[in-house]
Short mmCIF file of N, CA, C and O in Angstrom, two decimals:
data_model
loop_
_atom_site.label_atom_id
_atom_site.label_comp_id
_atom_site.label_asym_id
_atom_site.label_seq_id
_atom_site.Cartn_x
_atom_site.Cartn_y
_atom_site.Cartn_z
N UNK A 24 39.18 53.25 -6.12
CA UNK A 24 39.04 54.64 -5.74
C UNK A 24 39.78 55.51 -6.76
O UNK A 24 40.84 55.36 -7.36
N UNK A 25 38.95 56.37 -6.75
CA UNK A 25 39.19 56.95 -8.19
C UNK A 25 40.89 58.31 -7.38
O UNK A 25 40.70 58.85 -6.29
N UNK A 26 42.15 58.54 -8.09
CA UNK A 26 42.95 59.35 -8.34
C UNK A 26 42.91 60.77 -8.83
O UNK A 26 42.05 61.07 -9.66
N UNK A 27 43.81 61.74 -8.35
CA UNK A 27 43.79 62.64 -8.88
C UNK A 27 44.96 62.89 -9.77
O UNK A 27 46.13 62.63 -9.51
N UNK A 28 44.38 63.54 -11.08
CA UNK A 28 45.74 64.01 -12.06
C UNK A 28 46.69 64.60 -11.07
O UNK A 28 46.14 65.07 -10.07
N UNK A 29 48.19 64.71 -11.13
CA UNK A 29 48.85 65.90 -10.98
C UNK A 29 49.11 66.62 -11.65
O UNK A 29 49.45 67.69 -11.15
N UNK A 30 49.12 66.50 -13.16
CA UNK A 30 49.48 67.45 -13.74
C UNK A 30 47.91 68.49 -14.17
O UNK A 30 48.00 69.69 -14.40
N UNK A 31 46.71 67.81 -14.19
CA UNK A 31 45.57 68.30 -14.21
C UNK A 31 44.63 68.28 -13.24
O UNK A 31 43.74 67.45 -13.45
N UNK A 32 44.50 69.05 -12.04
CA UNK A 32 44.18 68.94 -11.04
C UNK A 32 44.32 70.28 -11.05
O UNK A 32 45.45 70.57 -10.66
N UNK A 33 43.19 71.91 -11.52
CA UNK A 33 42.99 72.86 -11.34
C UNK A 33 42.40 72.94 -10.15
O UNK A 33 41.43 72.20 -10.05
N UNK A 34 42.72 73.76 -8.95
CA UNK A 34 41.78 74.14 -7.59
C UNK A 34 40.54 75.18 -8.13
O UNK A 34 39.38 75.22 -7.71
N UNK A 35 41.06 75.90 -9.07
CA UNK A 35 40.09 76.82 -9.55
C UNK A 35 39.34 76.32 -10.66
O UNK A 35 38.76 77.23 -11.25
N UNK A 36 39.10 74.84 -11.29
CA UNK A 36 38.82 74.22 -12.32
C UNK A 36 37.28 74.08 -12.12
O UNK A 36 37.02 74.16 -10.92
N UNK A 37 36.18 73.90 -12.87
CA UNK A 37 34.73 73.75 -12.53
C UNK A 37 34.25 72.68 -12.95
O UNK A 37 33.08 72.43 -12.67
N UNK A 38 34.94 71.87 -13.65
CA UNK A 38 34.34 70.43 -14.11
C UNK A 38 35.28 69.22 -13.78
O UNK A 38 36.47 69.31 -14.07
N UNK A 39 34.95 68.49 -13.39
CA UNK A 39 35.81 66.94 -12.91
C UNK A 39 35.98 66.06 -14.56
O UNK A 39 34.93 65.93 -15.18
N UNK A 40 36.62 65.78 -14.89
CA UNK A 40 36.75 64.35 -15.93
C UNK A 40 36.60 63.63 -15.37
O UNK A 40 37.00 64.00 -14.27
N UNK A 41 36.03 62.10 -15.27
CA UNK A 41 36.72 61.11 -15.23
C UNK A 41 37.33 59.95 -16.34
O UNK A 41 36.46 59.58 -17.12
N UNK A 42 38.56 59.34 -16.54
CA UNK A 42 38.46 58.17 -17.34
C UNK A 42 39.70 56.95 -16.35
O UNK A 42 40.76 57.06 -15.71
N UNK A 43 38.76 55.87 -16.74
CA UNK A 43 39.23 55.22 -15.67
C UNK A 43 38.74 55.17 -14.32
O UNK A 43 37.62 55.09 -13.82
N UNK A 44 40.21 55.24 -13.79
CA UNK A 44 40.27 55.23 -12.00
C UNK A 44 41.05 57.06 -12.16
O UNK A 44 41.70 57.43 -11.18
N UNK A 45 40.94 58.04 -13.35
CA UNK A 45 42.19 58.92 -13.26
C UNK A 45 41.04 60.26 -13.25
O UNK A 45 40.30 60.31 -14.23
N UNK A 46 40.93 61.06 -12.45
CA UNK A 46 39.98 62.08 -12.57
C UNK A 46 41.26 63.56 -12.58
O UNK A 46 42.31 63.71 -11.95
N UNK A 47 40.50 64.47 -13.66
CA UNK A 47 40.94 65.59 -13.81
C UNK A 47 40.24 66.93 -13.89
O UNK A 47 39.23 66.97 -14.59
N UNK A 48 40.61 67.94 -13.31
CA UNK A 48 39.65 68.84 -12.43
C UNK A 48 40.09 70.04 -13.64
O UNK A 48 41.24 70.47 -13.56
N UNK A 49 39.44 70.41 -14.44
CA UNK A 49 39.86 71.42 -15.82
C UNK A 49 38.47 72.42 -15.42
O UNK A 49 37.54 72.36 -14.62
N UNK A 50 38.95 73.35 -16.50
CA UNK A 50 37.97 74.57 -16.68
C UNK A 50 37.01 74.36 -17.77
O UNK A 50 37.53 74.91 -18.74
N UNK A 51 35.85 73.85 -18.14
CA UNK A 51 34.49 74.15 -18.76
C UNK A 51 34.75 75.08 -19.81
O UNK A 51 33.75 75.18 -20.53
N UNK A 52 35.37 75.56 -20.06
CA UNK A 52 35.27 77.02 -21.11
C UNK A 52 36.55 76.59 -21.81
O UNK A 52 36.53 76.65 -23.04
N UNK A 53 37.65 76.17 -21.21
CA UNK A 53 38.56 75.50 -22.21
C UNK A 53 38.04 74.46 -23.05
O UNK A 53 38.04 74.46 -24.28
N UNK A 54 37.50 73.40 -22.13
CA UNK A 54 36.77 72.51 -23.13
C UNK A 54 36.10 73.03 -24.53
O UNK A 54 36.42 72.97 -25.72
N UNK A 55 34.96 73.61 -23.73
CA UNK A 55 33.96 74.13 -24.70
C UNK A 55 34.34 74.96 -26.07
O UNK A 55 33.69 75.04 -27.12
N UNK A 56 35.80 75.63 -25.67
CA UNK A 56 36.15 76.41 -26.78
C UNK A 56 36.81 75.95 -27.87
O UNK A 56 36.80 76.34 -29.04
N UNK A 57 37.54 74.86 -27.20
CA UNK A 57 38.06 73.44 -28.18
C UNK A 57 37.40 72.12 -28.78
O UNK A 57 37.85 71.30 -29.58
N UNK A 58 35.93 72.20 -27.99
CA UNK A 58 35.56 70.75 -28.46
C UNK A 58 33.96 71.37 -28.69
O UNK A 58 33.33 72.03 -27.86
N UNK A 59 33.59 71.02 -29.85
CA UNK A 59 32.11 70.88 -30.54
C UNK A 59 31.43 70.06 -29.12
O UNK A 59 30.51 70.42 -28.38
N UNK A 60 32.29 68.82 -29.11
CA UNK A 60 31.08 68.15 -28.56
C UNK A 60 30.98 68.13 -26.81
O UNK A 60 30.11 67.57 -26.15
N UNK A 61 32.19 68.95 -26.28
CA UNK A 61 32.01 69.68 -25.21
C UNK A 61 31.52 70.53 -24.98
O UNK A 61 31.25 70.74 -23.80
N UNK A 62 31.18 71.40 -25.93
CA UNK A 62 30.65 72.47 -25.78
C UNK A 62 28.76 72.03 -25.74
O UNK A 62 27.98 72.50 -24.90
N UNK A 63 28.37 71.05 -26.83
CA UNK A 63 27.49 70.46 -26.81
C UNK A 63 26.99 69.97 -25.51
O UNK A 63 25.84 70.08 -25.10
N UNK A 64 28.03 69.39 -24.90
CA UNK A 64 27.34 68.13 -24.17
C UNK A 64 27.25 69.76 -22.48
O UNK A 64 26.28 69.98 -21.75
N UNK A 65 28.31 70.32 -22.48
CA UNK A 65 27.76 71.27 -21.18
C UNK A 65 26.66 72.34 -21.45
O UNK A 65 26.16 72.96 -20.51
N UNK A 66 26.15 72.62 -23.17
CA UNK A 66 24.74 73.33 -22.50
C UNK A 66 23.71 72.94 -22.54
O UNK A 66 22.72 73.65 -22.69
N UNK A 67 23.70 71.55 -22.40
CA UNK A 67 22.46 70.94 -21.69
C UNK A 67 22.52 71.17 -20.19
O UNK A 67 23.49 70.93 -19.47
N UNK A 68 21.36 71.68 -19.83
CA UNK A 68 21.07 72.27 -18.68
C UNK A 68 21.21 70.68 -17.45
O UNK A 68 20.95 69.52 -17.76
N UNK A 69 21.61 71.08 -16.34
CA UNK A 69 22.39 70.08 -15.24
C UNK A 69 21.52 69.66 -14.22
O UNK A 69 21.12 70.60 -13.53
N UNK A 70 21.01 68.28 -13.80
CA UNK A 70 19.89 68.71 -12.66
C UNK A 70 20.62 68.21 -11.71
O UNK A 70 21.63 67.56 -11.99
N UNK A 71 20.19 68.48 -10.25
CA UNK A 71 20.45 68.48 -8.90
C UNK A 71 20.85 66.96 -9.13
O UNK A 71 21.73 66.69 -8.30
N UNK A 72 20.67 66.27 -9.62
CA UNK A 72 20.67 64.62 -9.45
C UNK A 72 21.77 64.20 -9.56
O UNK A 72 22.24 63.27 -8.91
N UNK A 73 22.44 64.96 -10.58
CA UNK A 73 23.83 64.77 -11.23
C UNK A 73 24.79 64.35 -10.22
O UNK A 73 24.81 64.72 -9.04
N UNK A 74 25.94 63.20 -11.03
CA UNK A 74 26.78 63.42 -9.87
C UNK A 74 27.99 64.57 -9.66
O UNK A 74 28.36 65.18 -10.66
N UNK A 75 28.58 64.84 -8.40
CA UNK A 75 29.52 65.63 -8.19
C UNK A 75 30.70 65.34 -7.96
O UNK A 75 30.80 64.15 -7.63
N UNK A 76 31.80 65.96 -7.98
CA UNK A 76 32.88 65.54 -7.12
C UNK A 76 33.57 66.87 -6.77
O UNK A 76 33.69 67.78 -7.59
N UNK A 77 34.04 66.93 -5.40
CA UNK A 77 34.81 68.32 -4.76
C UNK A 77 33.73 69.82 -6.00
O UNK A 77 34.03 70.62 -6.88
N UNK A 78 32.68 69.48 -5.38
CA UNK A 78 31.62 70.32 -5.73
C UNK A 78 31.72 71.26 -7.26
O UNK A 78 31.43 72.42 -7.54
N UNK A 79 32.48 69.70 -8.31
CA UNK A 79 32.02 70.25 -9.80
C UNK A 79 31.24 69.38 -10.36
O UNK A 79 30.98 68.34 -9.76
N UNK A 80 30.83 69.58 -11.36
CA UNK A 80 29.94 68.12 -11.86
C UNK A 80 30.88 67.44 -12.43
O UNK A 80 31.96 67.83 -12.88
N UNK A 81 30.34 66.15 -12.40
CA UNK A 81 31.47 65.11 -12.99
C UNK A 81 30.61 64.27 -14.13
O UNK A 81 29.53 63.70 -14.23
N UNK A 82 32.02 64.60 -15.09
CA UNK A 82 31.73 63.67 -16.07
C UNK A 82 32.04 62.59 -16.47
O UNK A 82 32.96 62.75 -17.28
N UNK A 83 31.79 61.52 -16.36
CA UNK A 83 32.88 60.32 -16.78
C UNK A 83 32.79 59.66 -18.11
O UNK A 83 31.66 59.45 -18.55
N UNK A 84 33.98 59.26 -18.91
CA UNK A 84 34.39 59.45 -19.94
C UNK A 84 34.50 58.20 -19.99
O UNK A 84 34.36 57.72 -18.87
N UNK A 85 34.72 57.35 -20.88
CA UNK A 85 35.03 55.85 -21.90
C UNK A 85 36.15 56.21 -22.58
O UNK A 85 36.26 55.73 -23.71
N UNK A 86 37.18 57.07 -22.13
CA UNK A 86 37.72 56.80 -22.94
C UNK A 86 39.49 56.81 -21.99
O UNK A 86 39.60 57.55 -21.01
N UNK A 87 40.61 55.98 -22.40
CA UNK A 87 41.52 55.91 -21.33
C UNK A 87 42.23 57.23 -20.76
O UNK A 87 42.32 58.31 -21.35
N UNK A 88 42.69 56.91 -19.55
CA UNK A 88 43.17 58.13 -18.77
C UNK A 88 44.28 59.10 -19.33
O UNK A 88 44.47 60.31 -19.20
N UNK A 89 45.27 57.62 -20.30
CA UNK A 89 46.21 58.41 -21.14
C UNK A 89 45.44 59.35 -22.19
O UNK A 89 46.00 60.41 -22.49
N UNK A 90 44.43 59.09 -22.67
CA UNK A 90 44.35 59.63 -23.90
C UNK A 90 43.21 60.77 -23.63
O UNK A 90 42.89 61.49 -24.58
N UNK A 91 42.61 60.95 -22.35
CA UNK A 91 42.57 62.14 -21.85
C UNK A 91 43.66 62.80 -21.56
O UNK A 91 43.84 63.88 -22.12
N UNK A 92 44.51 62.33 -20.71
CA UNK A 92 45.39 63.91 -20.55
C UNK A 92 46.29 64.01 -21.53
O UNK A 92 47.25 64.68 -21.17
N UNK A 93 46.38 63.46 -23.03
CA UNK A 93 47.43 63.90 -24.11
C UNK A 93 46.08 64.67 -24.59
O UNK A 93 46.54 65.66 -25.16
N UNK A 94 44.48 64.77 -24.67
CA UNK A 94 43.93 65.64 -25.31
C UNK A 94 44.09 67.09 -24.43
O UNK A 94 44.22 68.13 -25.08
N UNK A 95 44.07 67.15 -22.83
CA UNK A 95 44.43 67.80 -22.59
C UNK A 95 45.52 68.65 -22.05
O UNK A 95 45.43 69.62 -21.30
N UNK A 96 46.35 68.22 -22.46
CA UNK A 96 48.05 68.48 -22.74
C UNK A 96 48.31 69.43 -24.61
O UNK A 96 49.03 70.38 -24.91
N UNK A 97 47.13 68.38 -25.67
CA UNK A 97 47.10 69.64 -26.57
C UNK A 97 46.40 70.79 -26.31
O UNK A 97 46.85 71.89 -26.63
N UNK A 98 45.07 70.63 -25.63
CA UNK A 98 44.58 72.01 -25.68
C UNK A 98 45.20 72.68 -24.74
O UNK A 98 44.96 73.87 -24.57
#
């Protein structure tokens, strides 16, 4: 069962991470303004199918939980 960050765990956040078992609830527009390929990968348009979590879309990531939240600890 997948965890929540504490230190990244926005209530007002619109997109879920996941990596791992470690999910982190961030803002879409931070991403996007820092990452080419975030920005890429959210304006592809989203269908109903997608999965969700606490009603953001979720993305899940390959890559470890540490090395998500030191990327988002720099931005």
């Amino acid at each position: 069962t997948p965890v929540r960050s504490d230190s990244f765990w926005f209530l007002n956040g619109n997109v879920v991470l996941q990596a791992g078992q470690k999910q982190f609830r961030v803002h879409q527009s931070m991403l996007s303004r820092n990452s080419s390929i975030f920005h890429d990968m959210f304006s592809i348009p989203q269908t109903q199918d997608d999965n969700t979590e606490d009603g953001c879309p979720l993305v899940v990531l390959h890559d470890s939980a540490t090395d998500v939240e030191n990327l988002l600890t720099l931005l």
